mmCIF file of C-alpha atoms and ligand atoms in Angstrom:
data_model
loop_
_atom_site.group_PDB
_atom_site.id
_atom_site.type_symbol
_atom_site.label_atom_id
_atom_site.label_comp_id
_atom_site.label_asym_id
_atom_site.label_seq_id
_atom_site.Cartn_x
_atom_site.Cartn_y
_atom_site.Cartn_z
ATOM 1 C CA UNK A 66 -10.149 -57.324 -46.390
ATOM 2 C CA UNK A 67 -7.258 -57.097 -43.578
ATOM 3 C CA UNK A 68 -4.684 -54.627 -44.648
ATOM 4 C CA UNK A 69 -1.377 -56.395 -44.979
ATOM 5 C CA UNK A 70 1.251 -54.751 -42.467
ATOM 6 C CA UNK A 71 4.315 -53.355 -44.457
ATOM 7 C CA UNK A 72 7.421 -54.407 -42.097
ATOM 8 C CA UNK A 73 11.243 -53.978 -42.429
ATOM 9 C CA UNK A 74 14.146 -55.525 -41.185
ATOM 10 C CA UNK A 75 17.227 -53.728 -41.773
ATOM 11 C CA UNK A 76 20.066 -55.438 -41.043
ATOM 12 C CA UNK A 77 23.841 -53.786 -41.146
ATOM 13 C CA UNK A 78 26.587 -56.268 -43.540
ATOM 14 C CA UNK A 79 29.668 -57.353 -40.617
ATOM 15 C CA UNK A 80 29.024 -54.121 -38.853
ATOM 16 C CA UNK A 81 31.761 -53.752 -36.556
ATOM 17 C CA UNK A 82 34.043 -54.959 -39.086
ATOM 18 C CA UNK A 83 32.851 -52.406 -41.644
ATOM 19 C CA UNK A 84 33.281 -49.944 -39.094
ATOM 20 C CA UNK A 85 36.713 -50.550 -38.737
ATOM 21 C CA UNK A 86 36.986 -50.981 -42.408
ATOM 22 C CA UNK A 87 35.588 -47.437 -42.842
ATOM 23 C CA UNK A 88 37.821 -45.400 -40.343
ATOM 24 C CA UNK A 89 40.957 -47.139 -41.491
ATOM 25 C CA UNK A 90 41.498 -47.040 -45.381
ATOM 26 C CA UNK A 91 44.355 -49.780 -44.911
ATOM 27 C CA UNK A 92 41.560 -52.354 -43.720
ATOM 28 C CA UNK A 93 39.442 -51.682 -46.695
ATOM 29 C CA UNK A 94 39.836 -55.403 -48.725
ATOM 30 C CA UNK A 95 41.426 -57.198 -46.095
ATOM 31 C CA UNK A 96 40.371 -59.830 -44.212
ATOM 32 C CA UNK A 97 39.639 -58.488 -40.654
ATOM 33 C CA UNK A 98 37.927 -59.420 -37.522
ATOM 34 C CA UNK A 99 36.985 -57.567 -34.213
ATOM 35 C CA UNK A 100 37.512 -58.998 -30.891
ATOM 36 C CA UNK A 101 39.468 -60.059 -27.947
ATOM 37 C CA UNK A 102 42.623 -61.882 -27.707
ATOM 38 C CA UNK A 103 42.463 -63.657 -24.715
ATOM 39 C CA UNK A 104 42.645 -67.683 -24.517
ATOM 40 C CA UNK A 105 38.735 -67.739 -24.516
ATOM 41 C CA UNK A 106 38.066 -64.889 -26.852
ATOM 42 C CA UNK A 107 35.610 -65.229 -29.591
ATOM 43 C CA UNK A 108 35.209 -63.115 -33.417
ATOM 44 C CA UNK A 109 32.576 -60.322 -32.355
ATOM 45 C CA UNK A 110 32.067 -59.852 -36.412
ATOM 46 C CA UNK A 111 34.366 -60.595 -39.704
ATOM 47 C CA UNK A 112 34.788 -58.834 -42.708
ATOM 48 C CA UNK A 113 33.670 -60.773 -46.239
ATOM 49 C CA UNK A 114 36.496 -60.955 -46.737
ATOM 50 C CA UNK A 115 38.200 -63.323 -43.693
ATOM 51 C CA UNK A 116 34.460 -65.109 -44.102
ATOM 52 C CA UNK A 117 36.032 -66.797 -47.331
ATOM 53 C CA UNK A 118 37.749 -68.362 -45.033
ATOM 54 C CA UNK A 119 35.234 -69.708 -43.074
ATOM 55 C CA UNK A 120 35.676 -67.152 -40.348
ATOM 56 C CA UNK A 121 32.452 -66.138 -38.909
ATOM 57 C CA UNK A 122 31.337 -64.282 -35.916
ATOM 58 C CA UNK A 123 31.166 -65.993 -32.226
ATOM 59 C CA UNK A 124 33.868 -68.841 -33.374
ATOM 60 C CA UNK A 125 36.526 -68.748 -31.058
ATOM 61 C CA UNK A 126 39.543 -66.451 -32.235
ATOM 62 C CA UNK A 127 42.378 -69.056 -31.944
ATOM 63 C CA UNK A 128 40.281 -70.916 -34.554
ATOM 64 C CA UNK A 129 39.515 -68.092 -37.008
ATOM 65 C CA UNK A 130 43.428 -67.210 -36.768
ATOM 66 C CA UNK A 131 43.697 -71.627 -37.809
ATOM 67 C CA UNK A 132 41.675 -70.966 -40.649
ATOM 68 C CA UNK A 133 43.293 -67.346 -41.810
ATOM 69 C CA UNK A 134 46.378 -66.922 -40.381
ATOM 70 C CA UNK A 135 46.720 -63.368 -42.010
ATOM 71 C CA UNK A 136 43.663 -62.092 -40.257
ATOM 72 C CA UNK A 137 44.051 -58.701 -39.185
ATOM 73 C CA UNK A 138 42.402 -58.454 -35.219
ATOM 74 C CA UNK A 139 41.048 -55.143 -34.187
ATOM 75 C CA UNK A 140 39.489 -54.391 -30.524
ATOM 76 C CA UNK A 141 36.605 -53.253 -30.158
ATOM 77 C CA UNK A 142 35.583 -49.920 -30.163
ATOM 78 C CA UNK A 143 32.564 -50.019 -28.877
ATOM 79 C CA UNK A 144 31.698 -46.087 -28.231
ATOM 80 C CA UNK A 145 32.639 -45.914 -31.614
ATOM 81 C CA UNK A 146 29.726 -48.525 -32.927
ATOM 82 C CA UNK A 147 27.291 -47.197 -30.380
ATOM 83 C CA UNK A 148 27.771 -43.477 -32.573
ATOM 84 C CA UNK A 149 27.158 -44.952 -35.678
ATOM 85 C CA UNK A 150 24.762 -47.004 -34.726
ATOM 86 C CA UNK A 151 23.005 -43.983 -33.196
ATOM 87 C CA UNK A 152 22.971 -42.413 -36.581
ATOM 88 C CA UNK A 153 21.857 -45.159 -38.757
ATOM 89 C CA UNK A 154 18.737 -45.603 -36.058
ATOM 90 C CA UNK A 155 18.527 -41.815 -36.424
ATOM 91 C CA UNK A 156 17.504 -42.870 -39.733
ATOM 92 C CA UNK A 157 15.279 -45.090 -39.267
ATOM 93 C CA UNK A 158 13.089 -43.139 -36.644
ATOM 94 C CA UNK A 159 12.659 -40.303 -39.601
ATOM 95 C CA UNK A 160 10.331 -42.674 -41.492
ATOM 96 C CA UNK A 161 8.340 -43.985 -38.326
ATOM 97 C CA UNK A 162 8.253 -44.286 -34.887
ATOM 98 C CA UNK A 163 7.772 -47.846 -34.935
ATOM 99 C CA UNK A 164 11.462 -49.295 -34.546
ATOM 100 C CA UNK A 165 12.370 -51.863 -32.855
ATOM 101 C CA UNK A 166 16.329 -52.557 -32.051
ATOM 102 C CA UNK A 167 17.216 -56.119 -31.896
ATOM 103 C CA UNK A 168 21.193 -54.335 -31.241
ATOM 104 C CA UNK A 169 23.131 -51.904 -32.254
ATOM 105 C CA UNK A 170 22.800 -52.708 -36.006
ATOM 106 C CA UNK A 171 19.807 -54.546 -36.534
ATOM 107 C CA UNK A 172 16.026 -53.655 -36.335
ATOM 108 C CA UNK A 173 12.353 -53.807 -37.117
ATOM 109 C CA UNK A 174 10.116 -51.024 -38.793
ATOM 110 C CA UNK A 175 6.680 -50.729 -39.202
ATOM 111 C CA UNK A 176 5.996 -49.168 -41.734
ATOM 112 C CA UNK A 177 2.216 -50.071 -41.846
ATOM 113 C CA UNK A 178 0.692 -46.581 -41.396
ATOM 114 C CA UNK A 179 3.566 -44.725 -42.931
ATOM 115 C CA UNK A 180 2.590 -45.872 -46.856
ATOM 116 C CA UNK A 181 0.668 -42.945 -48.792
ATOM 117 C CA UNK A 182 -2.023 -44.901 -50.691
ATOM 118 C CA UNK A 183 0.463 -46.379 -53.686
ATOM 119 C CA UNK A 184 3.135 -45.737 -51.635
ATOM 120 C CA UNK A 185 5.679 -49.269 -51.547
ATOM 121 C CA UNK A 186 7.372 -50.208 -48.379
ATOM 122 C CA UNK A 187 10.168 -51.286 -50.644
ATOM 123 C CA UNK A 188 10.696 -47.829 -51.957
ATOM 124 C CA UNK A 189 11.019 -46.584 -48.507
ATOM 125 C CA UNK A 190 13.645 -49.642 -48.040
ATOM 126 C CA UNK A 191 15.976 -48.596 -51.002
ATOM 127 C CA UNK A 192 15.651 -44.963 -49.742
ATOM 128 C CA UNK A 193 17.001 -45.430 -45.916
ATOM 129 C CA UNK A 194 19.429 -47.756 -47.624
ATOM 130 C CA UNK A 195 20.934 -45.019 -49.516
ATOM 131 C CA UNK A 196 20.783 -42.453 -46.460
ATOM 132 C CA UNK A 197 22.802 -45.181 -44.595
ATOM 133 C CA UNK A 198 25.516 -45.460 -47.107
ATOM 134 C CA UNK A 199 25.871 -41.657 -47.789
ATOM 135 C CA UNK A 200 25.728 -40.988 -43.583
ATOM 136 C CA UNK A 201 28.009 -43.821 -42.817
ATOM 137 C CA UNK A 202 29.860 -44.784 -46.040
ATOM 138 C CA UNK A 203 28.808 -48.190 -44.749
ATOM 139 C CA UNK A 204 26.148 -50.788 -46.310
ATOM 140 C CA UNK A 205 22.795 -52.769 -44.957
ATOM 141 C CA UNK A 206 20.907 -55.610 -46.252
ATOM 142 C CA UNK A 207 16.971 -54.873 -45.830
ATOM 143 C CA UNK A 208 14.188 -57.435 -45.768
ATOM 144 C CA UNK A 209 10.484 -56.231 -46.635
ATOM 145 C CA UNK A 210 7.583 -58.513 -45.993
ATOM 146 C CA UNK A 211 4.066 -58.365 -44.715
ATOM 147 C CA UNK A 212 5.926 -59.652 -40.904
ATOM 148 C CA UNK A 213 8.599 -59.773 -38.599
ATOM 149 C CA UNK A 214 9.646 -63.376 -39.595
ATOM 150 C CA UNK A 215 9.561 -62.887 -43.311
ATOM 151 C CA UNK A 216 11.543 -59.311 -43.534
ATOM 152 C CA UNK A 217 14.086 -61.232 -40.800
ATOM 153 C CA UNK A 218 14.173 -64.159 -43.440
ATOM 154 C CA UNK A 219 14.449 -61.876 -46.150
ATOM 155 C CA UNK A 220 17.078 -59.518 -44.688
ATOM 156 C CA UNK A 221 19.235 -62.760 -44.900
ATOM 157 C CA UNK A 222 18.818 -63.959 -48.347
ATOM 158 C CA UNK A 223 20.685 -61.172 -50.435
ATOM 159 C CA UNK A 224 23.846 -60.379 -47.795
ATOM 160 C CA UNK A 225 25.713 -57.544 -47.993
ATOM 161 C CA UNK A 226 24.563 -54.705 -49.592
ATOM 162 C CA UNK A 227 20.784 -56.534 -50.426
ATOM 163 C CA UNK A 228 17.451 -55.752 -50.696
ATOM 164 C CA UNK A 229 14.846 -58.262 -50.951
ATOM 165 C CA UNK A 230 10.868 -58.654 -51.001
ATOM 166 C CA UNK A 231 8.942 -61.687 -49.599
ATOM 167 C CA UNK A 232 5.469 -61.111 -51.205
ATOM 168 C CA UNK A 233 2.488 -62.888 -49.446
ATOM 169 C CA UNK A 234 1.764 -64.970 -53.277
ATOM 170 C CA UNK A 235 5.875 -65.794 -52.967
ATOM 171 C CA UNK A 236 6.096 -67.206 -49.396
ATOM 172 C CA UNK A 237 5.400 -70.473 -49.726
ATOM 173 C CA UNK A 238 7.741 -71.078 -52.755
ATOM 174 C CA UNK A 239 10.256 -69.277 -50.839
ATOM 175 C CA UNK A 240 9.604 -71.113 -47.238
ATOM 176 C CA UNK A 241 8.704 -74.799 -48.352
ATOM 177 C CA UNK A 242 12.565 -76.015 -49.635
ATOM 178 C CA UNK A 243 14.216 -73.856 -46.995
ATOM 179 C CA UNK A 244 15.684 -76.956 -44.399
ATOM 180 C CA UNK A 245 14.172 -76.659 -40.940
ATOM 181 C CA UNK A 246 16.751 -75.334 -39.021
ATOM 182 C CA UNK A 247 16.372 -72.265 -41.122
ATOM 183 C CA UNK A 248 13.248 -71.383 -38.702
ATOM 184 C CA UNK A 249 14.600 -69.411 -36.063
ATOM 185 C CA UNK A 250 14.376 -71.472 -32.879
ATOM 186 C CA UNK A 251 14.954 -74.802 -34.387
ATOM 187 C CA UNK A 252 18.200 -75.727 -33.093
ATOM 188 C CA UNK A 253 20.515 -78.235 -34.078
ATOM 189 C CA UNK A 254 18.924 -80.892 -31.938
ATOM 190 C CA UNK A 255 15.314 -80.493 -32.767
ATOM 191 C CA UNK A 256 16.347 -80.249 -36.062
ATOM 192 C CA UNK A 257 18.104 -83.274 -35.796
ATOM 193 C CA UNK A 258 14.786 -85.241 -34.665
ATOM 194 C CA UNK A 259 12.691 -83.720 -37.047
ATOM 195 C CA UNK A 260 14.959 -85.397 -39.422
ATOM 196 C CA UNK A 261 15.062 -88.669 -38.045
ATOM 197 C CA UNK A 262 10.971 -88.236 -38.437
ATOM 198 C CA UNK A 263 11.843 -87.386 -41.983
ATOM 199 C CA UNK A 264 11.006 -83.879 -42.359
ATOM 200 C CA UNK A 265 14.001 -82.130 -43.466
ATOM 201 C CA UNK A 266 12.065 -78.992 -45.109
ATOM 202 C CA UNK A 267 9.731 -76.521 -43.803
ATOM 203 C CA UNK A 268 7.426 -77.425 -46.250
ATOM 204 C CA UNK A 269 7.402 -81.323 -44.958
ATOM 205 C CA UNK A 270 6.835 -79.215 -41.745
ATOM 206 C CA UNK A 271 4.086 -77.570 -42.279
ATOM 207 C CA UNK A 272 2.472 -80.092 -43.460
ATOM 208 C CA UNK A 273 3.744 -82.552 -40.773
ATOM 209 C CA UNK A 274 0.816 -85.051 -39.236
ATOM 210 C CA UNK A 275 -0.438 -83.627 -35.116
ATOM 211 C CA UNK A 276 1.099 -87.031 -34.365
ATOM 212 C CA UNK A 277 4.769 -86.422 -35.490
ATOM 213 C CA UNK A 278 5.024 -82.847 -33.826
ATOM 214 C CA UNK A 279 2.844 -83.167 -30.677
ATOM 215 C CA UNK A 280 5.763 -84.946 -28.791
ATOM 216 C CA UNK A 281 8.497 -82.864 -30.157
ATOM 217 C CA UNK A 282 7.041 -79.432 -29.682
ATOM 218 C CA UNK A 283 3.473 -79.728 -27.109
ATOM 219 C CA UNK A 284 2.194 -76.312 -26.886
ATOM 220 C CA UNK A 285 4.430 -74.782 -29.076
ATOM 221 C CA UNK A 286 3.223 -77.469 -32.165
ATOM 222 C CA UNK A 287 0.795 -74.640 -33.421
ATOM 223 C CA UNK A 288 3.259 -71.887 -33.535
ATOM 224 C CA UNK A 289 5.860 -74.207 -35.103
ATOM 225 C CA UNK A 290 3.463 -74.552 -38.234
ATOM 226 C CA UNK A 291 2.558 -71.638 -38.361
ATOM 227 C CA UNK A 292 6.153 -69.741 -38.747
ATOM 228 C CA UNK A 293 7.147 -73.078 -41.237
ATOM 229 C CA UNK A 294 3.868 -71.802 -43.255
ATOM 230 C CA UNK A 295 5.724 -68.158 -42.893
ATOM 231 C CA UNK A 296 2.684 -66.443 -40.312
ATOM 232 C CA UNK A 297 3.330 -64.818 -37.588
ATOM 233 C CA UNK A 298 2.065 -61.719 -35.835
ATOM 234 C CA UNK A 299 4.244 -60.730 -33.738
ATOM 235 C CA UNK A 300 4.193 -56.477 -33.200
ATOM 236 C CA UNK A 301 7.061 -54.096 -33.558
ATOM 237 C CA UNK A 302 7.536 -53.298 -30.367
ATOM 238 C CA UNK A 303 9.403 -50.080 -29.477
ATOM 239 C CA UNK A 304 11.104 -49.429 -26.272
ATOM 240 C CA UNK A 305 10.755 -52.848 -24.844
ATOM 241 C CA UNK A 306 10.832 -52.828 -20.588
ATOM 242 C CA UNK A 307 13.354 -54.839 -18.922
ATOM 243 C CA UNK A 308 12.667 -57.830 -17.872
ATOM 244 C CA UNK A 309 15.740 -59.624 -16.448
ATOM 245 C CA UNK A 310 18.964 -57.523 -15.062
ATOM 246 C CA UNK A 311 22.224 -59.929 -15.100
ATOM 247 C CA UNK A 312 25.523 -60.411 -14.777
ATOM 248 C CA UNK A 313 27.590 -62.772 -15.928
ATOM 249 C CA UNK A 314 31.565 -63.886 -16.018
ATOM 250 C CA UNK A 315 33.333 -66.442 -18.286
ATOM 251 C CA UNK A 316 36.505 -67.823 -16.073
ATOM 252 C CA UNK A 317 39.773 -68.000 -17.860
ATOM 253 C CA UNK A 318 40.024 -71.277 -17.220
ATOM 254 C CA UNK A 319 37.689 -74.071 -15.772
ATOM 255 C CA UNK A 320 37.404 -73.795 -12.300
ATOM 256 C CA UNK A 321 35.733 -76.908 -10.216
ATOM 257 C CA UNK A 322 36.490 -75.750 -6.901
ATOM 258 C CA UNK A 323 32.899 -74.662 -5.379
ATOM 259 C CA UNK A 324 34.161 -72.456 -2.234
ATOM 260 C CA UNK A 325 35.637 -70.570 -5.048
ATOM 261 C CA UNK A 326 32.933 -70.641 -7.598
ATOM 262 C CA UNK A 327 30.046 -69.688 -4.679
ATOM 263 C CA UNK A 328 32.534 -66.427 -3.856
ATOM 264 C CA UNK A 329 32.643 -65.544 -7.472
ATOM 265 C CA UNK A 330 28.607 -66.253 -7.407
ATOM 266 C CA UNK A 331 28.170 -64.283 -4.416
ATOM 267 C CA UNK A 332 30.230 -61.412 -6.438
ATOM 268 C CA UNK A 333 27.764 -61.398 -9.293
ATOM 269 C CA UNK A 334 24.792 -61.622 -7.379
ATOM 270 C CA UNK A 335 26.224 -58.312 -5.612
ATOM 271 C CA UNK A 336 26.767 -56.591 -8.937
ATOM 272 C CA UNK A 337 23.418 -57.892 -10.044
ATOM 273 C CA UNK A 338 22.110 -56.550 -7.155
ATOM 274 C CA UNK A 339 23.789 -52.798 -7.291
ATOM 275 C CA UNK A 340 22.106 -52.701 -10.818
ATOM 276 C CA UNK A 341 18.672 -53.338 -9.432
ATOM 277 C CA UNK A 342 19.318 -50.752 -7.160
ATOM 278 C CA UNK A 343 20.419 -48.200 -9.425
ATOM 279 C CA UNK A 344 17.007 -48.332 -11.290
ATOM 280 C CA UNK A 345 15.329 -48.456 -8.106
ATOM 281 C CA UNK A 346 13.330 -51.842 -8.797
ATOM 282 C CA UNK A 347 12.781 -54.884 -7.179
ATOM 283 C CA UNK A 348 13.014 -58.592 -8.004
ATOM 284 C CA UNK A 349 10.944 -61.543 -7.083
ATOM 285 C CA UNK A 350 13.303 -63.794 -9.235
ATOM 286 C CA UNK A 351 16.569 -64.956 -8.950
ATOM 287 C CA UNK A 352 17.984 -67.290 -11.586
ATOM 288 C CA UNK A 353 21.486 -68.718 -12.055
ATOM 289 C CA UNK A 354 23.369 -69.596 -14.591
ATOM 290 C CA UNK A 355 25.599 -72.417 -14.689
ATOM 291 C CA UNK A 356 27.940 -73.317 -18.232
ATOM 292 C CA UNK A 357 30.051 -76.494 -17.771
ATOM 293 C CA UNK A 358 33.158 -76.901 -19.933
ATOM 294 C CA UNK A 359 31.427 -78.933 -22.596
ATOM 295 C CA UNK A 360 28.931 -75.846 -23.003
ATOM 296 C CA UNK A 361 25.663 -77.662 -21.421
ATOM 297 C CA UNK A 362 24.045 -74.511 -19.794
ATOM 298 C CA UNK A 363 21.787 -75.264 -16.815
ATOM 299 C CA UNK A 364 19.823 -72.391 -15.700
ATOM 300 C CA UNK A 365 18.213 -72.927 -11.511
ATOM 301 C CA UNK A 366 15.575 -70.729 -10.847
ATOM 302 C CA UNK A 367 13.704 -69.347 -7.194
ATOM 303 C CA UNK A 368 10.539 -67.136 -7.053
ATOM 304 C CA UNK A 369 9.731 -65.485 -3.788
ATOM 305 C CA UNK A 370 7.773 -63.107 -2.039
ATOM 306 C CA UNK A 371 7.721 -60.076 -1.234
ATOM 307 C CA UNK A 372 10.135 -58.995 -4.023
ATOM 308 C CA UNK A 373 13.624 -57.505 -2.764
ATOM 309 C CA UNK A 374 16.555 -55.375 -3.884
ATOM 310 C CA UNK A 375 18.039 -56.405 -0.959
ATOM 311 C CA UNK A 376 21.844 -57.623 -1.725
ATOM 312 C CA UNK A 377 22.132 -60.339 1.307
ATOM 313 C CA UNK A 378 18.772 -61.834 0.013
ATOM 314 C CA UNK A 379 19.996 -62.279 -3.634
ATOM 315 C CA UNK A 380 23.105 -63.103 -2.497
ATOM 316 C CA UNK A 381 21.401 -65.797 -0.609
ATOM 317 C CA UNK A 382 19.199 -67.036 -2.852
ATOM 318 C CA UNK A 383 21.944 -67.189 -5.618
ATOM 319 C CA UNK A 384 24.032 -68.880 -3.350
ATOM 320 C CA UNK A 385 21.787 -71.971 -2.389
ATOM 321 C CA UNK A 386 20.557 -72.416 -6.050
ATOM 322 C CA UNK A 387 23.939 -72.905 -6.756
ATOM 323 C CA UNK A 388 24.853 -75.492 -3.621
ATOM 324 C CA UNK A 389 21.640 -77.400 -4.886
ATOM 325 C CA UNK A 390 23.203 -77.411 -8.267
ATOM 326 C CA UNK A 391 26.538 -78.992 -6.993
ATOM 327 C CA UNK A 392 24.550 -81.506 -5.100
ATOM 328 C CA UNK A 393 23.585 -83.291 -8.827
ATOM 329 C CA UNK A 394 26.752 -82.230 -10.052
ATOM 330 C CA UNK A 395 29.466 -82.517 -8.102
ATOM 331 C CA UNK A 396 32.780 -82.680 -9.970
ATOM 332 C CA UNK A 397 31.351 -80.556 -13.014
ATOM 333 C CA UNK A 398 34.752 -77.935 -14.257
ATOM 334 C CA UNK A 399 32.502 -74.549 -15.102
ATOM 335 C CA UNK A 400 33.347 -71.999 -17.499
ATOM 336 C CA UNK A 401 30.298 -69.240 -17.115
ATOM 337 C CA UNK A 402 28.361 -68.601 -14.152
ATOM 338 C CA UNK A 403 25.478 -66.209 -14.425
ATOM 339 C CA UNK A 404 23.162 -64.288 -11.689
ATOM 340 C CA UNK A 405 20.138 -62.518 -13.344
ATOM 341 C CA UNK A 406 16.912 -61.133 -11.476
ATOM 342 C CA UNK A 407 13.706 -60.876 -13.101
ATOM 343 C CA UNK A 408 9.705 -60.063 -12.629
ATOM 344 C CA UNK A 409 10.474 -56.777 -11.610
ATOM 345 C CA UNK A 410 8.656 -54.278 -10.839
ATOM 346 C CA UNK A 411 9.232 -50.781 -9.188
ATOM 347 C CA UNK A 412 10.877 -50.163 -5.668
ATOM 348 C CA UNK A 413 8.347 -49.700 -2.728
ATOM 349 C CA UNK A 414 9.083 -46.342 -0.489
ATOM 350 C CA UNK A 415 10.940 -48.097 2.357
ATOM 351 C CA UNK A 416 8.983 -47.585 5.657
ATOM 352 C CA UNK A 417 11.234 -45.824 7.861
ATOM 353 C CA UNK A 418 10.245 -48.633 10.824
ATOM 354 C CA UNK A 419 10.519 -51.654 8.784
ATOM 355 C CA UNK A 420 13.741 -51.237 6.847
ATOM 356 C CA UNK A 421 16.039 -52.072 9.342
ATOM 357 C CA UNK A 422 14.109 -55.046 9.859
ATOM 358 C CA UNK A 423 14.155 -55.794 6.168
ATOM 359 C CA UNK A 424 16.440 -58.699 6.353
ATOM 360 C CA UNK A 425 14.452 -60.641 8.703
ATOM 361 C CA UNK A 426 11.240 -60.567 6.702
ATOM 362 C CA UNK A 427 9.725 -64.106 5.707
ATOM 363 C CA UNK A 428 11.376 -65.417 2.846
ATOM 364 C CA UNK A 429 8.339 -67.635 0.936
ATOM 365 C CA UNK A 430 9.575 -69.397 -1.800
ATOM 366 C CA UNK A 431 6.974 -69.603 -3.855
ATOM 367 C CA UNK A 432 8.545 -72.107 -7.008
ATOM 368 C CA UNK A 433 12.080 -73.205 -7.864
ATOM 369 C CA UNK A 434 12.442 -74.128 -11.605
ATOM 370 C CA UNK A 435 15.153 -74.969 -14.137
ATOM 371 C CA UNK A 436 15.860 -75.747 -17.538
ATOM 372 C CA UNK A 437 19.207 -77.455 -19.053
ATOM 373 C CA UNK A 438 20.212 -76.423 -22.169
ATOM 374 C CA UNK A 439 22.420 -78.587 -24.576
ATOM 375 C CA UNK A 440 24.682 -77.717 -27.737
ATOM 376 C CA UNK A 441 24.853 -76.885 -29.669
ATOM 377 C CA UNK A 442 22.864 -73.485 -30.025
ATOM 378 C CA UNK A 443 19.118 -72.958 -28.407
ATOM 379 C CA UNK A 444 16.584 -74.804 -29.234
ATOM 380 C CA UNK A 445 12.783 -73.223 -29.407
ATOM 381 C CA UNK A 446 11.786 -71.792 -26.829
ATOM 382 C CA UNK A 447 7.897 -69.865 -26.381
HETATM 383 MG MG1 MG B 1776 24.493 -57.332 -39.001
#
């Protein structure tokens, strides 16, 4: 018989919020949010209490303020999150290794090889529960389930200060009334057309005919039933490499003028670039990132060899993905542009004789790709 793995996610209730609520005993039962105030800022997290009033984190300030006029708006603190947050993982690395940060107050354990014969994962759960909340005066909702997907789902179900078990006999009476969109990765839009097809559940999707999903989801139709039947086996992974280095810059206002937007491009391709540097790697990706004023994201894409850390390259690159970009979309008013780098790998000694000839080497592109994206919210994606 396969040993079922033991996983957690831990998951900390309106963190920054609580923070704030913590340090400042005036905040404590008030209705508070962290974040900017700019024209474009959004909530970075809400207290439970400014969520009665339909506040909730990433809507856009001048709306949460609309719907709570009373809110109380703290900036950030970041360095201050980043402490706690060091503590509470501090925590979690005392029972095993095996962590996995999705951010600063949210992660995976696996806690598979950690149980003494009898030992119960959820035990373990109510115990770094109460370490948080006598380190940190602060509370966490935990999830514990045989995977990543069910502890996530289960994390959820009991917010704040919950603890809940999906056991493998459970999950499909759990899963099967849960609507689709529940499933992380169906977004509003494929969970729109799943409807039209009449599956509004995840238990109508797992049972779905090939013919129904094949169109909607191709390669991914597999993995779709799968996670609606509640499988999935993904690992904890600790300490995951980078893959992608970016920068990115949301404009005050729309700006449509496209001398201006390829000099604030080139800018970000030059930080992008510095970054790369820094960590002495190389790129043979460049992709862009394009959000137009009704939040449709495009992304453009160029592969190339041999990779580069070279600025003027990137800068280049970035540059014309962006002019091709304008050529389909003249007039579009942007909000966010984006330059990231990606399939990296580690920085070649420079040869003494070629580097000043670096900037003349052959430029092979070897594909150009893109993807649009529409809103609201991502849809799957592998
Ligand atoms: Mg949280």
């Amino acid at each position: 018989m396969i040993r079922q793995r033991a996983i957690l996610h831990v998951d900390m209730d309106a963190f920054f919020a609580s923070v704030e609520q913590q340090d400042d005993p005036r905040l404590a039962g008030q209705p508070v949010v962290v974040g900017g105030t700019g024209a474009r800022a959004v909530v970075a997290a809400a207290s439970y209490e400014a969520r009665r009033f339909g506040v909730h984190s990433a809507m856009p300030m001048r709306e949460a303020l609309r719907r709570c006029p009373q809110v109380l708006v703290i900036q950030p603190r970041m360095r201050r999150y980043r402490e706690i947050s060091a503590q509470v993982f501090e925590i979690f690395r005392s029972f095993t290794e095996l962590v996995e940060g999705l951010s600063l107050d949210e992660a995976y354990l696996d806690l598979s090889d950690r149980l003494h014969p009898g030992g119960s994962a959820e035990a373990i759960a109510r115990e770094i529960r109460a370490r948080i909340h006598a380190l940190t005066g602060l509370t966490a909702s935990v999830g514990v389930a045989h995977n990543k997907l069910l502890a996530k789902l289960a994390s959820g179900m009991h917010k704040p200060d919950g603890l809940t078990v999906i056991r493998p006999a459970e999950v499909e009476a759990i899963l099967d009334p849960l609507p689709v969109g529940r499933l992380h990765g169906i977004g509003a839009r494929t969970g729109a057309r799943l409807e039209q097809q009449g599956i509004f559940t995840l238990g109508q999707l797992r049972q779905a005919p090939e013919s129904v999903l094949w169109p909607l989801f191709r390669r991914e139709t597999r993995r779709i039933r799968e996670r609606a039947a509640g499988i999935d086996d993904r690992p904890v992974v600790t300490d995951v490499p980078e893959k992608q280095i970016s920068s990115e810059e949301t404009f005050d206002r729309d700006l449509r003028d496209q001398r201006l937007l390829g000099e604030r491009l080139a800018g970000l391709a030059e930080r992008t670039a510095r970054r790369l540097q820094e960590r002495q790697l190389e790129a043979s990706t460049v992709t862009i990132k394009v959000r137009r004023r009704d939040f449709v994201t495009y992304t453009r894409q160029r592969s190339f060899s041999p990779p580069t850390q070279e600025t003027s390259l990137i800068v280049e690159v970035a540059t014309g993905l962006l002019r091709r970009w304008f050529e389909e979309q003249p007039r579009a008013a942007v909000r966010l542009l984006g330059v990231g780098v990606g399939d990296l790998a580690p920085a070649r000694q420079l040869d003494l004789f070629t580097a000043g000839r670096a900037s003349e080497r052959a430029f092979a592109a070897a594909s150009t790709a893109g993807h649009d994206e529409h809103p609201p919210g991502p849809d799957w994606t592998p």
